[in-house]
Amino acid sequence: MTVNSEILSASIRHSIWLERYRAQVAKKALAELNKANRKLVERIAGELTRIEERGYSLSAATQARLTQLLRLIADDRAEVFSAANDYTADELKDFAVYEAEFQAKMIKQAAMPVAALDMAMPTKSQLYAAVTKQPFRGRLLKNWYAGLAANDAQRVTDALRIGIADGQTTDQIVRQIRGTRALGYSDGVLDITRREAYSMVRTATAHVAARAKEDLIAANDDIVLGEQWIATLDSRTTATCASLDGKIFDIGKGPQVPRHFNCRSQRIPYLGETDIEGTRASKFGPVPESTTYEQWLRGQSASVQDDILGEAKGKLFREGGLKLDRFVDGSGREYTLKQLRKRDSDIFEAIFGDDARNI
């Protein structure tokens, strides 16, 4: 494989493990929210029962209890999402540093047969800025969390007020807020926030990965010529991302990732037209051709296919009984940053050899 092809291959494998890491970060960020939701529902049920026993009237006492309950809801939501922001920010700062390190080593290892490269590294403060100072989809991370808290509190408040106005029982109001067991609580107003928060954290992780890579590339613009857009080509890929796949952009120019919530596209380093230490550009290889997710996976070993799809689906895939029109991770696994580091070291060993394992 050429240098650029190896960078592409390593980047695709890395992006699959990143999907598992993104899921883990989002799940952990929501863990405390789920606990808080259970306590909140219990508190709401208790307060509504006391109000219901006295009758849903417009008395001053009833209004005072309701006002106190609504204030508690707003305070609770603000506290919970503030804690989630603190966890997410701390986790993503560590991830930003790791992602820059991964990109640097990937470029060095890919180019090693052609040229020995000395990669400059961005500072931690530069990398941390992606988490705390650089907005994604129009807002900073902390502002996204603040918005989630406010919207969640408002939805719960609306459900309470409407339920009381309509004469619903406490159980009916609680079901509106929490959802029903029959539907896995997916039909309650609290689940709207869970889904939004999950998507936001996954997108924040993609944003930090992109900015860390961008900072690393900018620090080495004497080595890296540009950035190639790589989209996960499957049935869920947006038309915008698919149309950009394979295109080369000047460093820091052109459309940036993430383009939308849950975006899986990436911009990877491209060394194609560069003269490095007297090395002719042709040795780095042409622009790698676009490939769908299924085409890429069919070119991988059985062990890689099984790792991604699970053994049963991997076997079915090789026998022609499983068509992949969308990204599939049959394992259902989620990775911590430590596990991501381990899996990336496996990528280096597979593509660059045993001497590249320790990342």
Tab-separated table of C-alpha atoms in Angstrom:
chain	number	residue	atom	x	y	z
A	1	MET	CA	0.000	0.000	0.000
A	2	THR	CA	1.059	3.596	-0.562
A	3	VAL	CA	1.516	6.029	2.309
A	4	ASN	CA	-1.833	7.706	1.661
A	5	SER	CA	-3.591	4.351	1.359
A	6	GLU	CA	-2.178	3.242	4.703
A	7	ILE	CA	-3.336	6.481	6.310
A	8	LEU	CA	-6.806	5.891	4.852
A	9	SER	CA	-6.935	2.295	6.069
A	10	ALA	CA	-5.765	3.186	9.575
A	11	SER	CA	-8.205	6.107	9.697
A	12	ILE	CA	-11.182	3.921	8.786
A	13	ARG	CA	-10.307	1.316	11.417
A	14	HIS	CA	-9.759	4.073	13.969
A	15	SER	CA	-13.149	5.611	13.136
A	16	ILE	CA	-14.894	2.311	13.897
A	17	TRP	CA	-13.298	2.117	17.327
A	18	LEU	CA	-14.177	5.801	17.791
A	19	GLU	CA	-17.848	4.942	17.273
A	20	ARG	CA	-17.599	2.645	20.280
A	21	TYR	CA	-15.796	5.293	22.300
A	22	ARG	CA	-18.387	7.940	21.403
A	23	ALA	CA	-21.135	5.611	22.593
A	24	GLN	CA	-19.340	4.989	25.886
A	25	VAL	CA	-18.802	8.685	26.602
A	26	ALA	CA	-22.455	9.449	25.874
A	27	LYS	CA	-23.691	6.538	27.965
A	28	LYS	CA	-21.583	7.536	30.950
A	29	ALA	CA	-22.631	11.177	30.645
A	30	LEU	CA	-26.265	10.052	30.818
A	31	ALA	CA	-25.798	7.614	33.701
A	32	GLU	CA	-26.268	10.264	36.387
A	33	LEU	CA	-29.145	11.779	34.439
A	34	ASN	CA	-30.962	8.443	34.496
A	35	LYS	CA	-30.486	8.183	38.262
A	36	ALA	CA	-31.661	11.744	38.751
A	37	ASN	CA	-34.702	11.093	36.564
A	38	ARG	CA	-35.833	8.239	38.794
A	39	LYS	CA	-35.533	10.425	41.890
A	40	LEU	CA	-37.276	13.311	40.159
A	41	VAL	CA	-40.221	11.142	39.117
A	42	GLU	CA	-40.561	9.856	42.680
A	43	ARG	CA	-40.529	13.420	44.002
A	44	ILE	CA	-43.098	14.575	41.447
A	45	ALA	CA	-45.369	11.609	42.199
A	46	GLY	CA	-45.180	12.308	45.924
A	47	GLU	CA	-45.922	16.012	45.572
A	48	LEU	CA	-48.773	15.420	43.115
A	49	THR	CA	-50.318	12.820	45.402
A	50	ARG	CA	-50.395	15.338	48.237
A	51	ILE	CA	-51.880	17.986	45.965
A	52	GLU	CA	-54.397	15.509	44.527
A	53	GLU	CA	-55.560	14.491	48.002
A	54	ARG	CA	-56.555	18.111	48.621
A	55	GLY	CA	-58.061	18.429	45.177
A	56	TYR	CA	-56.592	20.220	42.168
A	57	SER	CA	-57.807	23.672	43.038
A	58	LEU	CA	-56.505	27.135	42.354
A	59	SER	CA	-56.050	27.805	46.060
A	60	ALA	CA	-53.019	29.738	47.210
A	61	ALA	CA	-51.703	26.693	49.072
A	62	THR	CA	-51.953	24.470	45.997
A	63	GLN	CA	-50.312	27.058	43.784
A	64	ALA	CA	-47.521	27.526	46.313
A	65	ARG	CA	-46.794	23.773	46.400
A	66	LEU	CA	-46.840	23.611	42.617
A	67	THR	CA	-44.543	26.619	42.296
A	68	GLN	CA	-42.127	25.046	44.765
A	69	LEU	CA	-42.185	21.792	42.795
A	70	LEU	CA	-41.477	23.564	39.513
A	71	ARG	CA	-38.574	25.442	41.077
A	72	LEU	CA	-37.178	22.164	42.374
A	73	ILE	CA	-37.412	20.663	38.891
A	74	ALA	CA	-35.512	23.573	37.323
A	75	ASP	CA	-32.797	23.469	40.003
A	76	ASP	CA	-32.477	19.691	39.718
A	77	ARG	CA	-32.095	19.793	35.939
A	78	ALA	CA	-29.477	22.543	36.107
A	79	GLU	CA	-27.440	20.617	38.689
A	80	VAL	CA	-27.597	17.304	36.844
A	81	PHE	CA	-26.561	18.736	33.488
A	82	SER	CA	-23.808	20.824	35.056
A	83	ALA	CA	-22.324	17.616	36.471
A	84	ALA	CA	-22.673	15.919	33.085
A	85	ASN	CA	-20.844	18.843	31.472
A	86	ASP	CA	-17.989	18.557	33.976
A	87	TYR	CA	-17.583	14.837	33.281
A	88	THR	CA	-17.769	15.271	29.510
A	89	ALA	CA	-15.279	18.150	29.466
A	90	ASP	CA	-12.728	16.268	31.582
A	91	GLU	CA	-13.085	13.113	29.490
A	92	LEU	CA	-12.798	14.925	26.173
A	93	LYS	CA	-9.715	16.874	27.251
A	94	ASP	CA	-7.881	13.587	27.765
A	95	PHE	CA	-9.270	12.320	24.482
A	96	ALA	CA	-8.098	15.419	22.586
A	97	VAL	CA	-4.510	14.833	23.696
A	98	TYR	CA	-4.708	11.165	22.780
A	99	GLU	CA	-6.246	11.830	19.365
A	100	ALA	CA	-3.446	14.231	18.415
A	101	GLU	CA	-0.877	11.645	19.527
A	102	PHE	CA	-2.589	8.957	17.463
A	103	GLN	CA	-2.647	11.093	14.324
A	104	ALA	CA	1.036	12.003	14.702
A	105	LYS	CA	2.119	8.405	15.089
A	106	MET	CA	-0.099	7.257	12.223
A	107	ILE	CA	1.510	9.760	9.842
A	108	LYS	CA	5.034	8.894	11.017
A	109	GLN	CA	4.455	5.149	10.702
A	110	ALA	CA	2.820	5.415	7.281
A	111	ALA	CA	5.653	7.566	5.906
A	112	MET	CA	8.476	5.594	7.545
A	113	PRO	CA	9.334	3.469	4.464
A	114	VAL	CA	9.687	6.697	2.466
A	115	ALA	CA	10.901	9.328	4.913
A	116	ALA	CA	11.614	9.712	8.625
A	117	LEU	CA	9.349	12.490	9.830
A	118	ASP	CA	9.697	14.678	12.892
A	119	MET	CA	6.164	15.646	13.907
A	120	ALA	CA	5.419	18.807	15.893
A	121	MET	CA	2.720	18.503	18.562
A	122	PRO	CA	0.090	21.103	19.504
A	123	THR	CA	0.094	22.196	23.140
A	124	LYS	CA	-2.422	20.882	25.647
A	125	SER	CA	-3.987	24.324	25.922
A	126	GLN	CA	-4.581	24.310	22.164
A	127	LEU	CA	-6.182	20.889	22.339
A	128	TYR	CA	-8.274	21.703	25.412
A	129	ALA	CA	-9.699	24.720	23.580
A	130	ALA	CA	-11.697	22.361	21.361
A	131	VAL	CA	-13.566	21.238	24.463
A	132	THR	CA	-14.135	24.521	26.283
A	133	LYS	CA	-13.645	27.407	23.844
A	134	GLN	CA	-14.555	26.248	20.342
A	135	PRO	CA	-18.257	25.872	19.495
A	136	PHE	CA	-19.718	23.006	17.511
A	137	ARG	CA	-23.022	23.300	15.667
A	138	GLY	CA	-23.163	26.893	16.921
A	139	ARG	CA	-22.657	26.457	20.667
A	140	LEU	CA	-20.036	25.628	23.263
A	141	LEU	CA	-20.345	22.314	25.100
A	142	LYS	CA	-21.454	24.006	28.329
A	143	ASN	CA	-24.115	25.966	26.448
A	144	TRP	CA	-25.480	22.803	24.872
A	145	TYR	CA	-25.822	21.290	28.334
A	146	ALA	CA	-27.444	24.449	29.715
A	147	GLY	CA	-29.933	24.385	26.856
A	148	LEU	CA	-30.732	20.737	27.494
A	149	ALA	CA	-31.368	21.500	31.171
A	150	ALA	CA	-33.693	24.409	30.402
A	151	ASN	CA	-35.622	22.536	27.707
A	152	ASP	CA	-35.971	19.453	29.886
A	153	ALA	CA	-37.298	21.463	32.816
A	154	GLN	CA	-39.760	23.235	30.514
A	155	ARG	CA	-41.076	19.976	29.041
A	156	VAL	CA	-41.631	18.512	32.510
A	157	THR	CA	-43.280	21.747	33.641
A	158	ASP	CA	-45.591	21.745	30.617
A	159	ALA	CA	-46.558	18.110	31.221
A	160	LEU	CA	-47.406	18.937	34.833
A	161	ARG	CA	-49.454	22.030	34.053
A	162	ILE	CA	-51.346	20.396	31.175
A	163	GLY	CA	-52.006	17.276	33.235
A	164	ILE	CA	-53.374	19.263	36.151
A	165	ALA	CA	-55.468	21.491	33.874
A	166	ASP	CA	-56.938	18.426	32.139
A	167	GLY	CA	-57.761	16.759	35.438
A	168	GLN	CA	-55.387	13.839	34.934
A	169	THR	CA	-54.535	11.578	37.844
A	170	THR	CA	-51.067	11.475	39.370
A	171	ASP	CA	-50.362	8.179	37.587
A	172	GLN	CA	-51.371	9.644	34.236
A	173	ILE	CA	-49.160	12.688	34.680
A	174	VAL	CA	-46.225	10.537	35.782
A	175	ARG	CA	-46.639	8.355	32.681
A	176	GLN	CA	-46.529	11.472	30.510
A	177	ILE	CA	-43.252	12.456	32.126
A	178	ARG	CA	-41.542	9.087	32.621
A	179	GLY	CA	-43.149	7.076	29.828
A	180	THR	CA	-44.605	3.586	29.989
A	181	ARG	CA	-42.862	0.321	30.771
A	182	ALA	CA	-44.490	-1.302	27.728
A	183	LEU	CA	-42.541	1.042	25.442
A	184	GLY	CA	-39.350	0.999	27.480
A	185	TYR	CA	-40.111	4.508	28.795
A	186	SER	CA	-39.351	5.884	25.333
A	187	ASP	CA	-42.707	7.681	25.173
A	188	GLY	CA	-42.135	10.048	28.101
A	189	VAL	CA	-40.940	13.639	27.883
A	190	LEU	CA	-37.770	12.720	29.802
A	191	ASP	CA	-36.714	10.426	26.970
A	192	ILE	CA	-36.709	13.344	24.533
A	193	THR	CA	-33.894	14.878	26.558
A	194	ARG	CA	-32.052	11.564	26.830
A	195	ARG	CA	-32.039	11.182	23.060
A	196	GLU	CA	-30.970	14.782	22.507
A	197	ALA	CA	-28.193	14.531	25.095
A	198	TYR	CA	-26.904	11.257	23.647
A	199	SER	CA	-26.722	12.757	20.164
A	200	MET	CA	-25.099	15.943	21.460
A	201	VAL	CA	-22.333	14.119	23.354
A	202	ARG	CA	-21.550	11.890	20.374
A	203	THR	CA	-21.329	14.996	18.199
A	204	ALA	CA	-19.143	16.766	20.768
A	205	THR	CA	-16.744	13.813	20.697
A	206	ALA	CA	-16.578	13.964	16.902
A	207	HIS	CA	-15.936	17.711	17.131
A	208	VAL	CA	-13.030	17.237	19.547
A	209	ALA	CA	-11.540	14.487	17.377
A	210	ALA	CA	-11.728	16.739	14.322
A	211	ARG	CA	-10.209	19.753	16.071
A	212	ALA	CA	-7.369	17.705	17.594
A	213	LYS	CA	-6.554	16.351	14.145
A	214	GLU	CA	-6.816	19.850	12.699
A	215	ASP	CA	-4.397	21.247	15.304
A	216	LEU	CA	-1.917	18.442	14.630
A	217	ILE	CA	-2.085	18.965	10.874
A	218	ALA	CA	-1.730	22.750	11.203
A	219	ALA	CA	1.385	22.265	13.335
A	220	ASN	CA	2.864	20.131	10.548
A	221	ASP	CA	1.829	21.989	7.424
A	222	ASP	CA	5.341	21.477	6.074
A	223	ILE	CA	4.576	17.748	5.963
A	224	VAL	CA	0.849	17.493	5.344
A	225	LEU	CA	-0.383	19.094	2.139
A	226	GLY	CA	-4.102	18.961	2.743
A	227	GLU	CA	-7.029	17.081	4.194
A	228	GLN	CA	-9.127	14.446	2.456
A	229	TRP	CA	-12.824	14.162	3.251
A	230	ILE	CA	-13.814	10.607	4.131
A	231	ALA	CA	-17.497	9.788	4.562
A	232	THR	CA	-18.937	6.538	5.895
A	233	LEU	CA	-20.701	5.593	2.665
A	234	ASP	CA	-23.858	3.719	3.599
A	235	SER	CA	-27.619	4.249	3.515
A	236	ARG	CA	-27.515	6.669	6.445
A	237	THR	CA	-24.891	8.988	4.960
A	238	THR	CA	-26.316	12.424	4.190
A	239	ALA	CA	-26.229	13.642	0.601
A	240	THR	CA	-23.929	16.499	1.639
A	241	CYS	CA	-21.334	14.238	3.248
A	242	ALA	CA	-21.499	11.703	0.408
A	243	SER	CA	-20.921	14.439	-2.181
A	244	LEU	CA	-17.752	15.532	-0.367
A	245	ASP	CA	-16.248	12.049	-0.052
A	246	GLY	CA	-12.712	11.799	-1.397
A	247	LYS	CA	-12.270	15.520	-2.018
A	248	ILE	CA	-9.021	17.208	-1.002
A	249	PHE	CA	-9.100	20.547	0.821
A	250	ASP	CA	-6.366	22.941	1.838
A	251	ILE	CA	-5.534	22.716	5.528
A	252	GLY	CA	-8.277	24.352	7.572
A	253	LYS	CA	-10.263	25.341	4.473
A	254	GLY	CA	-13.581	24.106	3.150
A	255	PRO	CA	-16.438	22.400	5.019
A	256	GLN	CA	-15.617	21.126	8.484
A	257	VAL	CA	-16.753	18.111	10.467
A	258	PRO	CA	-19.046	17.394	12.121
A	259	ARG	CA	-21.416	18.660	9.434
A	260	HIS	CA	-24.484	17.661	11.420
A	261	PHE	CA	-25.459	15.820	14.583
A	262	ASN	CA	-24.170	12.238	14.692
A	263	CYS	CA	-21.928	12.988	11.701
A	264	ARG	CA	-19.434	10.174	11.035
A	265	SER	CA	-17.416	11.902	8.317
A	266	GLN	CA	-13.789	12.842	8.914
A	267	ARG	CA	-11.010	14.828	7.300
A	268	ILE	CA	-7.783	12.843	7.238
A	269	PRO	CA	-4.199	14.002	6.559
A	270	TYR	CA	-3.132	13.831	2.921
A	271	LEU	CA	0.547	13.740	1.942
A	272	GLY	CA	0.035	13.226	-1.783
A	273	GLU	CA	1.646	16.236	-3.460
A	274	THR	CA	4.388	16.907	-0.930
A	275	ASP	CA	8.156	16.886	-1.305
A	276	ILE	CA	9.571	15.782	2.047
A	277	GLU	CA	13.288	15.657	2.666
A	278	GLY	CA	13.972	15.306	-1.046
A	279	THR	CA	11.436	12.490	-1.476
A	280	ARG	CA	9.403	12.569	-4.670
A	281	ALA	CA	5.675	13.037	-4.133
A	282	SER	CA	4.797	9.990	-6.248
A	283	LYS	CA	6.106	7.695	-3.522
A	284	PHE	CA	3.280	8.769	-1.253
A	285	GLY	CA	0.747	7.548	-3.773
A	286	PRO	CA	-2.309	9.060	-5.422
A	287	VAL	CA	-5.507	10.089	-3.722
A	288	PRO	CA	-7.076	6.873	-2.358
A	289	GLU	CA	-10.292	5.967	-4.163
A	290	SER	CA	-13.655	6.238	-2.430
A	291	THR	CA	-15.060	3.019	-1.039
A	292	THR	CA	-18.310	2.057	0.621
A	293	TYR	CA	-18.328	0.627	4.119
A	294	GLU	CA	-19.218	-2.826	2.750
A	295	GLN	CA	-16.444	-2.725	0.136
A	296	TRP	CA	-13.910	-1.742	2.755
A	297	LEU	CA	-15.029	-4.463	5.178
A	298	ARG	CA	-14.876	-7.160	2.486
A	299	GLY	CA	-11.214	-6.302	2.031
A	300	GLN	CA	-10.434	-6.963	5.692
A	301	SER	CA	-9.401	-10.228	7.313
A	302	ALA	CA	-11.955	-12.601	8.841
A	303	SER	CA	-10.748	-11.677	12.327
A	304	VAL	CA	-11.346	-7.971	11.663
A	305	GLN	CA	-14.786	-8.704	10.204
A	306	ASP	CA	-15.706	-10.814	13.248
A	307	ASP	CA	-14.397	-8.146	15.599
A	308	ILE	CA	-16.663	-5.559	14.016
A	309	LEU	CA	-19.745	-7.642	13.192
A	310	GLY	CA	-19.556	-10.386	15.798
A	311	GLU	CA	-18.677	-13.986	14.883
A	312	ALA	CA	-22.155	-15.049	13.715
A	313	LYS	CA	-22.728	-12.024	11.485
A	314	GLY	CA	-19.114	-12.114	10.314
A	315	LYS	CA	-19.545	-15.683	9.062
A	316	LEU	CA	-22.849	-14.791	7.410
A	317	PHE	CA	-21.190	-11.759	5.784
A	318	ARG	CA	-18.401	-13.886	4.269
A	319	GLU	CA	-20.916	-16.436	2.991
A	320	GLY	CA	-22.888	-13.724	1.208
A	321	GLY	CA	-25.879	-13.874	3.515
A	322	LEU	CA	-25.504	-10.409	5.008
A	323	LYS	CA	-25.617	-7.227	2.948
A	324	LEU	CA	-24.414	-4.098	4.695
A	325	ASP	CA	-26.258	-1.039	3.448
A	326	ARG	CA	-25.388	0.804	6.651
A	327	PHE	CA	-22.646	0.860	9.263
A	328	VAL	CA	-23.022	-2.177	11.518
A	329	ASP	CA	-21.230	-2.846	14.768
A	330	GLY	CA	-22.532	-6.267	15.687
A	331	SER	CA	-20.604	-6.478	18.933
A	332	GLY	CA	-22.619	-3.799	20.707
A	333	ARG	CA	-19.455	-2.931	22.617
A	334	GLU	CA	-18.449	0.438	23.980
A	335	TYR	CA	-14.853	1.528	24.613
A	336	THR	CA	-13.245	3.604	27.306
A	337	LEU	CA	-10.292	5.779	26.289
A	338	LYS	CA	-7.948	3.092	27.634
A	339	GLN	CA	-9.655	0.448	25.499
A	340	LEU	CA	-9.578	2.748	22.469
A	341	ARG	CA	-5.832	3.130	22.930
A	342	LYS	CA	-5.442	-0.660	23.040
A	343	ARG	CA	-7.497	-1.202	19.881
A	344	ASP	CA	-5.568	1.494	18.039
A	345	SER	CA	-2.334	-0.275	18.931
A	346	ASP	CA	-3.808	-3.359	17.246
A	347	ILE	CA	-4.395	-1.258	14.122
A	348	PHE	CA	-0.765	-0.153	14.087
A	349	GLU	CA	0.466	-3.716	14.435
A	350	ALA	CA	-1.803	-4.956	11.639
A	351	ILE	CA	-0.929	-2.198	9.172
A	352	PHE	CA	2.592	-1.122	10.099
A	353	GLY	CA	4.049	-4.225	11.784
A	354	ASP	CA	5.023	-5.383	15.276
A	355	ASP	CA	7.460	-2.523	15.900
A	356	ALA	CA	4.606	-0.005	15.698
A	357	ARG	CA	2.379	-1.628	18.328
A	358	ASN	CA	3.156	0.547	21.340
A	359	ILE	CA	1.156	3.717	20.847
